[in-house]
Amino acid sequence: MSERDTTILFVGDMHLGRLPTRVPDGDDLPPLAELGPGAAWRRVADEAVRLAVDAVALAGDVVHGANDLFEGANELAAGLESLARAGIPVLAVAGNHDTRVLPDLARRGGITLLGPGGTWSAADITPPGGPTVRLVGWSFPEPHWSVSPLATPPPPPETGLVTFGLLHADLDLADSRYAPVSSAALTNTGYAGWLLGHIHRPDEPADGGRPFYLGSLSGLDPTETGRHGPVLARIGGDGRVAMRRLALAPLVWTGCELDLSPAEDAARDLPSLVLGAMTDAAAALGDDLGAARAVGIRVVLRGTVADPNGVRRAAGALVAGATCLNARGVMCFLEGIIDEVRGALDLAALAAIADPAGLLARRVLTLEGAGAVPGVEDPAGWRAALLRDARRRLADIDAMPAFGNMESAADDEAVRREALAAARAVLEHLLATKGAGHAADPA
Ligand SMILES: [Mn+2]
């Protein structure tokens, strides 16, 4: 029996050389370079040294691409130097972004590349006093690769030796051009685990030898929400494996919804309502906040308000003003506001008159599913016809190369929501311009 556990720190897509998008210029925020992948990687190296791990393993897309090569290579080198000083080996596979760059960087030293050119190769980690752990990896041979990496089988696991697979691939998408691979087939290899790069949304570390995505090391844009960071694997002498994610990302993204219906004057009160929502969103992060230096928050506005255009103007001013607040000692900034508010309209009264606004109001009521609509004999039948028409138009848009596959997966409910939002927006605009026209026309 070994005297101690073997530990490996696994790192997902870093995209070194890139900077996070959608961070406003604000005096209160740390500089962008302190919030990006380079800063996240420095933290990983520091933590690896502090924990005295036995190896660091990188699952591809380490460097973003040839355009950011110098930035990326410099950032990588900073972390590799401190790991080398501490005697911690670094192993990696290449992804679709660093197919050519990573092997070149590995040749310069500091990284052992696994699976060069679409082969499988293994490296053993043999720390004194700890159990030996084998890493088996496969690297992208070309930026696009439509064949499963398992077309050539990886070496079978050896009895009594804990083996992990390290791979950059697209799980369970047979048509993918990014190394499509089946999760069941990976699980069937009998490895202790498969740690994957490519998809930036992190999964919970999986047990039972099942594959899971490490996720991007630090969220690169507002869609990359949740807890990001490396996964620490601890392997006991009895072969038991424990994995947990360390929330080391310097920048955390989150979102929240704000219902404006109860507000007395939503446009006037928007700044304080948004600040309240941001404070709640930061508090709701809990442990996901981890070691973050900044939090980007996207607020979705919902509800029915008297003055939707006033709300829109107030929202625009808040976003343009790089709104920041200090919550739990971390700077939280307003990344953006998604406006889904509706104007308070007397739709039935509008629909009773057959002018352009009234005809639109009839459509809105019908799409909302009203049982009776002024001027409409069979609302349910018309609703079905409206949706058929909307689907046909969306199919036309979908056929245009620039919008390919945009809405092809949309179901009837998604089409109804979109059509309803569009009809409401046009109706509100029509009424606003009509009102302005009247006011400017006293004679
Ligand atoms: Mn990636």
CSV table of C-alpha atoms and ligand atoms in Angstrom, one decimal:
chain,number,residue,atom,x,y,z
A,1,MET,CA,0.0,0.0,0.0
A,2,SER,CA,1.3,3.5,-0.9
A,3,GLU,CA,2.1,6.0,1.8
A,4,ARG,CA,0.2,8.8,0.1
A,5,ASP,CA,-2.2,9.7,-2.7
A,6,THR,CA,-1.1,10.7,-6.2
A,7,THR,CA,-2.6,14.0,-7.3
A,8,ILE,CA,-3.1,15.4,-10.8
A,9,LEU,CA,-4.5,18.8,-11.7
A,10,PHE,CA,-6.5,18.6,-14.9
A,11,VAL,CA,-7.1,21.7,-17.0
A,12,GLY,CA,-9.7,22.2,-19.7
A,13,ASP,CA,-9.7,24.7,-22.7
A,14,MET,CA,-7.6,27.7,-21.8
A,15,HIS,CA,-7.3,29.5,-25.1
A,16,LEU,CA,-4.3,31.4,-24.0
A,17,GLY,CA,-3.8,34.6,-25.9
A,18,ARG,CA,-7.5,35.5,-25.9
A,19,LEU,CA,-9.0,38.0,-23.6
A,20,PRO,CA,-12.5,37.8,-22.2
A,21,THR,CA,-15.1,39.7,-24.2
A,22,ARG,CA,-17.8,42.0,-22.9
A,23,VAL,CA,-15.9,43.4,-19.9
A,24,PRO,CA,-16.5,47.2,-19.8
A,25,ASP,CA,-13.7,49.8,-19.4
A,26,GLY,CA,-14.2,50.7,-15.7
A,27,ASP,CA,-11.8,52.3,-13.2
A,28,ASP,CA,-13.2,50.0,-10.5
A,29,LEU,CA,-12.4,46.8,-12.4
A,30,PRO,CA,-9.0,45.0,-12.5
A,31,PRO,CA,-7.2,45.3,-15.9
A,32,LEU,CA,-8.5,42.8,-18.6
A,33,ALA,CA,-5.3,40.8,-18.5
A,34,GLU,CA,-5.9,40.0,-14.9
A,35,LEU,CA,-9.3,38.5,-15.8
A,36,GLY,CA,-8.3,36.4,-18.8
A,37,PRO,CA,-7.0,32.9,-19.4
A,38,GLY,CA,-3.4,34.0,-18.8
A,39,ALA,CA,-4.2,35.0,-15.2
A,40,ALA,CA,-6.2,31.8,-14.7
A,41,TRP,CA,-3.2,29.7,-15.8
A,42,ARG,CA,-0.9,31.6,-13.5
A,43,ARG,CA,-3.3,30.7,-10.6
A,44,VAL,CA,-3.4,27.1,-11.7
A,45,ALA,CA,0.5,27.0,-11.6
A,46,ASP,CA,0.6,28.7,-8.2
A,47,GLU,CA,-2.0,26.3,-6.8
A,48,ALA,CA,-0.3,23.2,-8.3
A,49,VAL,CA,3.0,24.3,-6.6
A,50,ARG,CA,1.1,25.1,-3.3
A,51,LEU,CA,-0.6,21.7,-3.3
A,52,ALA,CA,2.6,20.0,-4.5
A,53,VAL,CA,0.6,18.0,-7.1
A,54,ASP,CA,2.4,15.2,-9.0
A,55,ALA,CA,1.4,16.4,-12.5
A,56,VAL,CA,-0.6,18.9,-14.4
A,57,ALA,CA,-2.6,17.7,-17.5
A,58,LEU,CA,-4.0,19.9,-20.2
A,59,ALA,CA,-6.9,18.8,-22.4
A,60,GLY,CA,-6.2,20.8,-25.6
A,61,ASP,CA,-7.0,24.3,-26.9
A,62,VAL,CA,-4.2,25.4,-24.6
A,63,VAL,CA,-3.4,28.2,-27.0
A,64,HIS,CA,-6.1,30.0,-28.8
A,65,GLY,CA,-4.5,30.1,-32.3
A,66,ALA,CA,-1.8,31.3,-34.6
A,67,ASN,CA,-3.0,35.0,-34.5
A,68,ASP,CA,-2.5,35.2,-30.7
A,69,LEU,CA,0.6,33.0,-30.7
A,70,PHE,CA,3.0,35.3,-29.0
A,71,GLU,CA,0.6,36.4,-26.3
A,72,GLY,CA,-0.4,32.8,-25.7
A,73,ALA,CA,3.1,31.4,-25.8
A,74,ASN,CA,4.3,34.0,-23.3
A,75,GLU,CA,1.4,33.3,-20.9
A,76,LEU,CA,2.0,29.6,-21.2
A,77,ALA,CA,5.8,30.0,-20.5
A,78,ALA,CA,5.1,32.0,-17.3
A,79,GLY,CA,3.2,29.0,-15.7
A,80,LEU,CA,5.5,26.4,-17.2
A,81,GLU,CA,8.5,28.0,-15.6
A,82,SER,CA,7.1,28.0,-12.0
A,83,LEU,CA,5.9,24.4,-12.5
A,84,ALA,CA,9.4,23.3,-13.8
A,85,ARG,CA,11.1,25.0,-10.8
A,86,ALA,CA,8.8,22.9,-8.5
A,87,GLY,CA,9.6,19.8,-10.5
A,88,ILE,CA,5.9,19.3,-11.6
A,89,PRO,CA,5.6,17.6,-15.0
A,90,VAL,CA,3.1,19.0,-17.5
A,91,LEU,CA,1.3,16.7,-20.0
A,92,ALA,CA,-1.0,17.8,-22.8
A,93,VAL,CA,-3.0,16.8,-25.8
A,94,ALA,CA,-3.6,19.2,-28.7
A,95,GLY,CA,-7.1,20.4,-29.6
A,96,ASN,CA,-8.6,21.8,-32.7
A,97,HIS,CA,-7.3,25.3,-31.9
A,98,ASP,CA,-3.7,24.4,-31.2
A,99,THR,CA,-3.3,21.4,-33.5
A,100,ARG,CA,-0.1,22.8,-34.9
A,101,VAL,CA,1.0,25.3,-32.3
A,102,LEU,CA,1.0,23.0,-29.2
A,103,PRO,CA,3.3,20.3,-30.7
A,104,ASP,CA,5.7,23.2,-31.7
A,105,LEU,CA,5.6,24.6,-28.1
A,106,ALA,CA,6.0,21.2,-26.6
A,107,ARG,CA,9.2,20.6,-28.7
A,108,ARG,CA,10.7,23.7,-27.0
A,109,GLY,CA,10.3,21.9,-23.6
A,110,GLY,CA,8.2,22.0,-20.5
A,111,ILE,CA,5.4,20.0,-21.9
A,112,THR,CA,5.1,16.3,-22.8
A,113,LEU,CA,2.7,16.0,-25.8
A,114,LEU,CA,0.5,12.8,-25.7
A,115,GLY,CA,-0.8,11.2,-28.8
A,116,PRO,CA,1.0,13.2,-31.5
A,117,GLY,CA,-0.7,13.3,-34.9
A,118,GLY,CA,-3.8,11.4,-34.0
A,119,THR,CA,-2.2,8.4,-32.3
A,120,TRP,CA,-2.6,7.2,-28.8
A,121,SER,CA,0.4,7.4,-26.4
A,122,ALA,CA,0.8,7.0,-22.6
A,123,ALA,CA,2.9,8.5,-19.9
A,124,ASP,CA,3.2,7.1,-16.3
A,125,ILE,CA,3.3,9.4,-13.3
A,126,THR,CA,5.3,7.7,-10.6
A,127,PRO,CA,5.7,9.9,-7.6
A,128,PRO,CA,7.8,8.5,-4.7
A,129,GLY,CA,5.5,7.0,-2.1
A,130,GLY,CA,2.4,7.4,-4.2
A,131,PRO,CA,0.6,4.9,-6.6
A,132,THR,CA,1.6,5.0,-10.3
A,133,VAL,CA,-1.0,6.6,-12.5
A,134,ARG,CA,-1.1,6.3,-16.3
A,135,LEU,CA,-2.3,9.0,-18.6
A,136,VAL,CA,-3.3,8.0,-22.2
A,137,GLY,CA,-3.9,10.8,-24.7
A,138,TRP,CA,-4.7,11.5,-28.3
A,139,SER,CA,-3.9,14.8,-30.1
A,140,PHE,CA,-5.8,16.4,-33.0
A,141,PRO,CA,-3.8,15.7,-36.2
A,142,GLU,CA,-5.7,18.4,-38.2
A,143,PRO,CA,-7.9,21.3,-37.1
A,144,HIS,CA,-10.9,19.3,-38.4
A,145,TRP,CA,-11.2,15.6,-37.8
A,146,SER,CA,-14.4,13.7,-38.6
A,147,VAL,CA,-13.3,10.3,-37.5
A,148,SER,CA,-13.7,9.0,-33.9
A,149,PRO,CA,-10.3,8.9,-32.1
A,150,LEU,CA,-11.4,5.4,-31.0
A,151,ALA,CA,-11.2,4.2,-34.6
A,152,THR,CA,-7.7,3.2,-33.5
A,153,PRO,CA,-8.2,1.6,-30.1
A,154,PRO,CA,-6.3,3.1,-27.1
A,155,PRO,CA,-4.1,0.7,-25.1
A,156,PRO,CA,-6.2,-1.5,-22.7
A,157,PRO,CA,-5.8,-0.6,-19.0
A,158,GLU,CA,-3.4,-2.7,-17.0
A,159,THR,CA,-4.7,-4.5,-14.0
A,160,GLY,CA,-3.8,-2.7,-10.8
A,161,LEU,CA,-2.8,0.5,-12.6
A,162,VAL,CA,-5.2,3.5,-12.5
A,163,THR,CA,-5.4,4.8,-16.1
A,164,PHE,CA,-7.1,8.1,-17.2
A,165,GLY,CA,-7.8,9.2,-20.8
A,166,LEU,CA,-7.1,12.7,-21.8
A,167,LEU,CA,-8.8,13.8,-25.0
A,168,HIS,CA,-10.2,16.8,-26.9
A,169,ALA,CA,-13.3,15.6,-28.7
A,170,ASP,CA,-17.0,16.1,-29.4
A,171,LEU,CA,-19.1,13.6,-27.3
A,172,ASP,CA,-22.1,11.8,-28.9
A,173,LEU,CA,-22.3,14.0,-32.0
A,174,ALA,CA,-21.7,11.5,-34.8
A,175,ASP,CA,-21.5,14.2,-37.6
A,176,SER,CA,-19.1,16.5,-35.8
A,177,ARG,CA,-15.9,17.7,-37.5
A,178,TYR,CA,-14.2,17.8,-34.1
A,179,ALA,CA,-13.3,14.2,-33.3
A,180,PRO,CA,-16.7,12.7,-32.7
A,181,VAL,CA,-16.7,10.0,-30.0
A,182,SER,CA,-19.3,8.0,-28.1
A,183,SER,CA,-19.4,8.3,-24.3
A,184,ALA,CA,-20.4,4.7,-24.0
A,185,ALA,CA,-17.4,3.6,-26.0
A,186,LEU,CA,-15.1,5.7,-23.9
A,187,THR,CA,-16.6,4.2,-20.7
A,188,ASN,CA,-16.2,0.7,-22.2
A,189,THR,CA,-12.4,1.2,-22.4
A,190,GLY,CA,-12.3,0.4,-18.7
A,191,TYR,CA,-10.3,3.4,-17.8
A,192,ALA,CA,-10.7,5.1,-14.4
A,193,GLY,CA,-11.9,8.2,-16.1
A,194,TRP,CA,-12.0,10.3,-19.3
A,195,LEU,CA,-11.2,14.0,-18.9
A,196,LEU,CA,-12.2,16.0,-21.9
A,197,GLY,CA,-11.6,19.3,-23.6
A,198,HIS,CA,-13.6,21.1,-26.3
A,199,ILE,CA,-17.0,22.0,-24.8
A,200,HIS,CA,-16.6,25.1,-22.6
A,201,ARG,CA,-19.5,24.3,-20.2
A,202,PRO,CA,-18.0,22.4,-17.3
A,203,ASP,CA,-19.6,19.1,-16.2
A,204,GLU,CA,-19.5,17.8,-12.7
A,205,PRO,CA,-16.6,15.4,-12.5
A,206,ALA,CA,-18.1,11.9,-13.4
A,207,ASP,CA,-17.4,8.6,-11.6
A,208,GLY,CA,-17.5,5.1,-12.9
A,209,GLY,CA,-15.0,5.8,-15.7
A,210,ARG,CA,-17.5,8.0,-17.6
A,211,PRO,CA,-16.2,10.9,-19.7
A,212,PHE,CA,-16.9,14.5,-18.6
A,213,TYR,CA,-15.9,18.0,-19.9
A,214,LEU,CA,-13.4,20.0,-17.9
A,215,GLY,CA,-14.9,23.2,-19.4
A,216,SER,CA,-13.0,26.4,-20.1
A,217,LEU,CA,-10.6,27.2,-17.4
A,218,SER,CA,-12.1,30.7,-17.1
A,219,GLY,CA,-15.3,31.9,-18.7
A,220,LEU,CA,-14.4,33.7,-21.9
A,221,ASP,CA,-17.7,35.3,-22.6
A,222,PRO,CA,-21.1,35.9,-20.8
A,223,THR,CA,-22.5,32.6,-21.9
A,224,GLU,CA,-19.8,30.7,-20.0
A,225,THR,CA,-21.5,30.9,-16.6
A,226,GLY,CA,-21.1,28.8,-13.5
A,227,ARG,CA,-18.0,27.4,-11.7
A,228,HIS,CA,-14.9,27.2,-13.8
A,229,GLY,CA,-11.5,26.0,-12.8
A,230,PRO,CA,-9.2,23.0,-12.9
A,231,VAL,CA,-10.2,19.6,-11.5
A,232,LEU,CA,-8.0,18.0,-8.8
A,233,ALA,CA,-7.9,14.2,-9.0
A,234,ARG,CA,-6.7,12.3,-6.0
A,235,ILE,CA,-5.8,8.7,-6.5
A,236,GLY,CA,-5.3,6.4,-3.5
A,237,GLY,CA,-3.1,3.4,-3.2
A,238,ASP,CA,-6.2,1.2,-3.2
A,239,GLY,CA,-7.1,2.6,-6.7
A,240,ARG,CA,-9.9,4.9,-5.3
A,241,VAL,CA,-10.3,8.1,-7.3
A,242,ALA,CA,-11.7,11.4,-5.9
A,243,MET,CA,-12.2,14.4,-8.1
A,244,ARG,CA,-13.3,18.0,-7.3
A,245,ARG,CA,-13.3,21.3,-9.1
A,246,LEU,CA,-11.3,24.2,-7.7
A,247,ALA,CA,-13.0,27.5,-8.4
A,248,LEU,CA,-9.9,29.4,-9.5
A,249,ALA,CA,-11.4,31.4,-12.4
A,250,PRO,CA,-10.5,35.1,-12.0
A,251,LEU,CA,-13.7,36.1,-13.8
A,252,VAL,CA,-17.1,34.6,-13.1
A,253,TRP,CA,-20.2,35.2,-15.3
A,254,THR,CA,-23.8,34.9,-14.1
A,255,GLY,CA,-27.3,36.0,-15.0
A,256,CYS,CA,-30.5,36.9,-13.3
A,257,GLU,CA,-34.1,37.9,-14.1
A,258,LEU,CA,-35.8,41.0,-12.8
A,259,ASP,CA,-39.6,41.2,-12.9
A,260,LEU,CA,-40.6,44.9,-13.2
A,261,SER,CA,-44.4,44.3,-13.0
A,262,PRO,CA,-44.6,45.2,-9.2
A,263,ALA,CA,-42.5,48.4,-9.7
A,264,GLU,CA,-44.4,51.7,-9.2
A,265,ASP,CA,-42.4,53.5,-11.9
A,266,ALA,CA,-40.0,51.0,-13.5
A,267,ALA,CA,-38.2,53.5,-15.8
A,268,ARG,CA,-37.5,55.9,-12.9
A,269,ASP,CA,-36.6,53.1,-10.4
A,270,LEU,CA,-34.5,51.0,-12.8
A,271,PRO,CA,-31.0,51.8,-11.4
A,272,SER,CA,-31.9,50.8,-7.9
A,273,LEU,CA,-33.9,47.7,-9.0
A,274,VAL,CA,-31.0,46.6,-11.2
A,275,LEU,CA,-28.4,47.1,-8.4
A,276,GLY,CA,-30.6,45.1,-6.1
A,277,ALA,CA,-30.9,42.3,-8.7
A,278,MET,CA,-27.1,42.3,-9.2
A,279,THR,CA,-26.5,42.1,-5.4
A,280,ASP,CA,-28.8,39.1,-5.2
A,281,ALA,CA,-27.2,37.5,-8.2
A,282,ALA,CA,-23.7,37.9,-6.6
A,283,ALA,CA,-25.0,36.4,-3.3
A,284,ALA,CA,-26.6,33.5,-5.2
A,285,LEU,CA,-23.2,32.5,-6.6
A,286,GLY,CA,-22.2,31.1,-3.2
A,287,ASP,CA,-19.2,28.9,-3.5
A,288,ASP,CA,-19.1,29.3,-7.3
A,289,LEU,CA,-17.6,32.8,-6.6
A,290,GLY,CA,-14.4,31.0,-5.5
A,291,ALA,CA,-11.4,33.2,-6.0
A,292,ALA,CA,-13.0,35.5,-8.5
A,293,ARG,CA,-11.7,39.1,-8.9
A,294,ALA,CA,-14.7,40.2,-10.9
A,295,VAL,CA,-18.2,39.0,-11.7
A,296,GLY,CA,-20.0,39.9,-15.0
A,297,ILE,CA,-23.8,39.9,-14.6
A,298,ARG,CA,-26.4,39.8,-17.4
A,299,VAL,CA,-29.9,41.0,-16.3
A,300,VAL,CA,-33.0,39.9,-18.1
A,301,LEU,CA,-35.9,42.4,-17.6
A,302,ARG,CA,-39.4,40.9,-17.5
A,303,GLY,CA,-42.9,41.9,-16.7
A,304,THR,CA,-45.5,44.5,-17.8
A,305,VAL,CA,-44.7,48.2,-17.4
A,306,ALA,CA,-46.5,51.4,-18.2
A,307,ASP,CA,-43.5,52.9,-20.2
A,308,PRO,CA,-41.5,50.2,-22.0
A,309,ASN,CA,-39.5,52.7,-24.0
A,310,GLY,CA,-38.6,54.6,-20.9
A,311,VAL,CA,-37.4,51.4,-19.4
A,312,ARG,CA,-35.3,50.7,-22.5
A,313,ARG,CA,-33.7,54.1,-22.3
A,314,ALA,CA,-32.9,53.7,-18.6
A,315,ALA,CA,-31.5,50.2,-19.3
A,316,GLY,CA,-29.3,51.6,-22.1
A,317,ALA,CA,-27.9,54.3,-19.8
A,318,LEU,CA,-27.0,51.7,-17.1
A,319,VAL,CA,-25.1,49.5,-19.6
A,320,ALA,CA,-23.3,52.5,-21.2
A,321,GLY,CA,-22.4,53.8,-17.7
A,322,ALA,CA,-20.3,50.6,-16.9
A,323,THR,CA,-22.4,50.0,-13.8
A,324,CYS,CA,-20.3,48.3,-11.1
A,325,LEU,CA,-21.0,47.4,-7.5
A,326,ASN,CA,-18.8,45.9,-4.8
A,327,ALA,CA,-20.4,42.7,-3.4
A,328,ARG,CA,-18.6,40.5,-0.9
A,329,GLY,CA,-15.4,42.3,-1.7
A,330,VAL,CA,-15.6,41.5,-5.5
A,331,MET,CA,-16.3,44.0,-8.2
A,332,CYS,CA,-19.5,43.0,-10.1
A,333,PHE,CA,-20.2,44.7,-13.4
A,334,LEU,CA,-23.4,44.9,-15.5
A,335,GLU,CA,-22.5,43.1,-18.7
A,336,GLY,CA,-25.8,43.7,-20.4
A,337,ILE,CA,-29.5,43.9,-20.1
A,338,ILE,CA,-31.9,41.8,-22.1
A,339,ASP,CA,-35.1,43.6,-22.5
A,340,GLU,CA,-38.2,41.4,-22.4
A,341,VAL,CA,-40.6,43.8,-20.8
A,342,ARG,CA,-44.1,44.4,-22.3
A,343,GLY,CA,-46.1,47.6,-22.3
A,344,ALA,CA,-49.4,47.6,-20.4
A,345,LEU,CA,-51.9,47.7,-23.3
A,346,ASP,CA,-55.7,47.4,-23.3
A,347,LEU,CA,-55.5,44.8,-26.1
A,348,ALA,CA,-59.3,44.1,-26.2
A,349,ALA,CA,-60.1,47.8,-26.7
A,350,LEU,CA,-57.4,48.2,-29.4
A,351,ALA,CA,-58.6,45.0,-31.2
A,352,ALA,CA,-62.2,46.4,-31.4
A,353,ILE,CA,-61.0,49.0,-34.0
A,354,ALA,CA,-59.9,47.7,-37.4
A,355,ASP,CA,-56.9,50.1,-37.8
A,356,PRO,CA,-53.3,48.8,-38.1
A,357,ALA,CA,-52.8,48.8,-34.3
A,358,GLY,CA,-56.1,47.0,-33.9
A,359,LEU,CA,-55.2,44.3,-36.5
A,360,LEU,CA,-51.9,43.8,-34.6
A,361,ALA,CA,-53.7,43.6,-31.3
A,362,ARG,CA,-56.0,40.9,-32.7
A,363,ARG,CA,-52.8,38.9,-33.6
A,364,VAL,CA,-51.3,39.4,-30.2
A,365,LEU,CA,-54.5,38.3,-28.4
A,366,THR,CA,-54.8,35.3,-30.7
A,367,LEU,CA,-51.1,34.2,-30.2
A,368,GLU,CA,-51.6,34.6,-26.5
A,369,GLY,CA,-54.4,32.1,-26.7
A,370,ALA,CA,-57.4,34.3,-25.9
A,371,GLY,CA,-60.7,32.4,-26.2
A,372,ALA,CA,-62.5,35.4,-27.8
A,373,VAL,CA,-60.9,38.0,-29.9
A,374,PRO,CA,-62.8,41.0,-31.3
A,375,GLY,CA,-63.1,40.7,-35.1
A,376,VAL,CA,-61.9,37.1,-35.2
A,377,GLU,CA,-64.4,34.3,-35.7
A,378,ASP,CA,-62.2,31.3,-34.9
A,379,PRO,CA,-59.2,32.4,-32.8
A,380,ALA,CA,-57.9,28.8,-32.4
A,381,GLY,CA,-58.0,28.1,-36.1
A,382,TRP,CA,-56.4,31.5,-36.9
A,383,ARG,CA,-53.7,30.9,-34.3
A,384,ALA,CA,-52.7,27.6,-36.1
A,385,ALA,CA,-52.6,29.4,-39.4
A,386,LEU,CA,-50.5,32.2,-38.0
A,387,LEU,CA,-48.0,29.7,-36.6
A,388,ARG,CA,-47.9,27.7,-39.9
A,389,ASP,CA,-47.2,31.0,-41.8
A,390,ALA,CA,-44.4,31.9,-39.3
A,391,ARG,CA,-42.8,28.5,-39.6
A,392,ARG,CA,-42.8,28.8,-43.4
A,393,ARG,CA,-41.1,32.2,-43.2
A,394,LEU,CA,-38.5,31.0,-40.7
A,395,ALA,CA,-37.8,28.0,-43.0
A,396,ASP,CA,-37.1,30.6,-45.8
A,397,ILE,CA,-34.7,32.5,-43.6
A,398,ASP,CA,-33.1,29.2,-42.5
A,399,ALA,CA,-32.4,28.4,-46.2
A,400,MET,CA,-30.3,31.5,-46.5
A,401,PRO,CA,-26.6,30.7,-46.1
A,402,ALA,CA,-26.0,33.5,-43.6
A,403,PHE,CA,-28.7,32.2,-41.2
A,404,GLY,CA,-28.3,28.5,-41.8
A,405,ASN,CA,-29.7,26.3,-39.0
A,406,MET,CA,-30.8,29.3,-37.0
A,407,GLU,CA,-34.4,28.1,-36.3
A,408,SER,CA,-34.6,24.7,-37.8
A,409,ALA,CA,-34.9,23.1,-34.3
A,410,ALA,CA,-37.6,25.5,-33.2
A,411,ASP,CA,-40.9,23.9,-32.0
A,412,ASP,CA,-44.4,25.4,-32.2
A,413,GLU,CA,-44.0,27.0,-28.7
A,414,ALA,CA,-40.7,28.6,-29.6
A,415,VAL,CA,-42.2,30.0,-32.9
A,416,ARG,CA,-45.3,31.3,-30.9
A,417,ARG,CA,-43.0,33.1,-28.4
A,418,GLU,CA,-41.0,34.7,-31.2
A,419,ALA,CA,-44.0,35.7,-33.2
A,420,LEU,CA,-45.7,37.1,-30.1
A,421,ALA,CA,-42.6,39.1,-29.1
A,422,ALA,CA,-42.3,40.5,-32.6
A,423,ALA,CA,-46.0,41.4,-32.8
A,424,ARG,CA,-45.9,43.1,-29.4
A,425,ALA,CA,-42.8,45.1,-30.2
A,426,VAL,CA,-44.3,46.4,-33.5
A,427,LEU,CA,-47.6,47.2,-31.7
A,428,GLU,CA,-45.8,49.1,-29.0
A,429,HIS,CA,-43.7,51.0,-31.6
A,430,LEU,CA,-46.8,51.8,-33.6
A,431,LEU,CA,-48.7,53.2,-30.6
A,432,ALA,CA,-45.6,55.2,-29.4
A,433,THR,CA,-45.2,56.9,-32.9
A,434,LYS,CA,-48.9,57.4,-33.1
A,435,GLY,CA,-48.9,59.1,-29.7
A,436,ALA,CA,-45.9,61.2,-30.7
A,437,GLY,CA,-47.6,62.2,-33.9
A,438,HIS,CA,-50.7,63.4,-32.1
A,439,ALA,CA,-48.8,65.4,-29.6
A,440,ALA,CA,-46.8,67.1,-32.3
A,441,ASP,CA,-49.9,67.9,-34.3
A,442,PRO,CA,-52.1,70.1,-32.0
A,443,ALA,CA,-53.4,72.2,-34.9
B,1,MN,MN,-12.1,25.3,-27.0
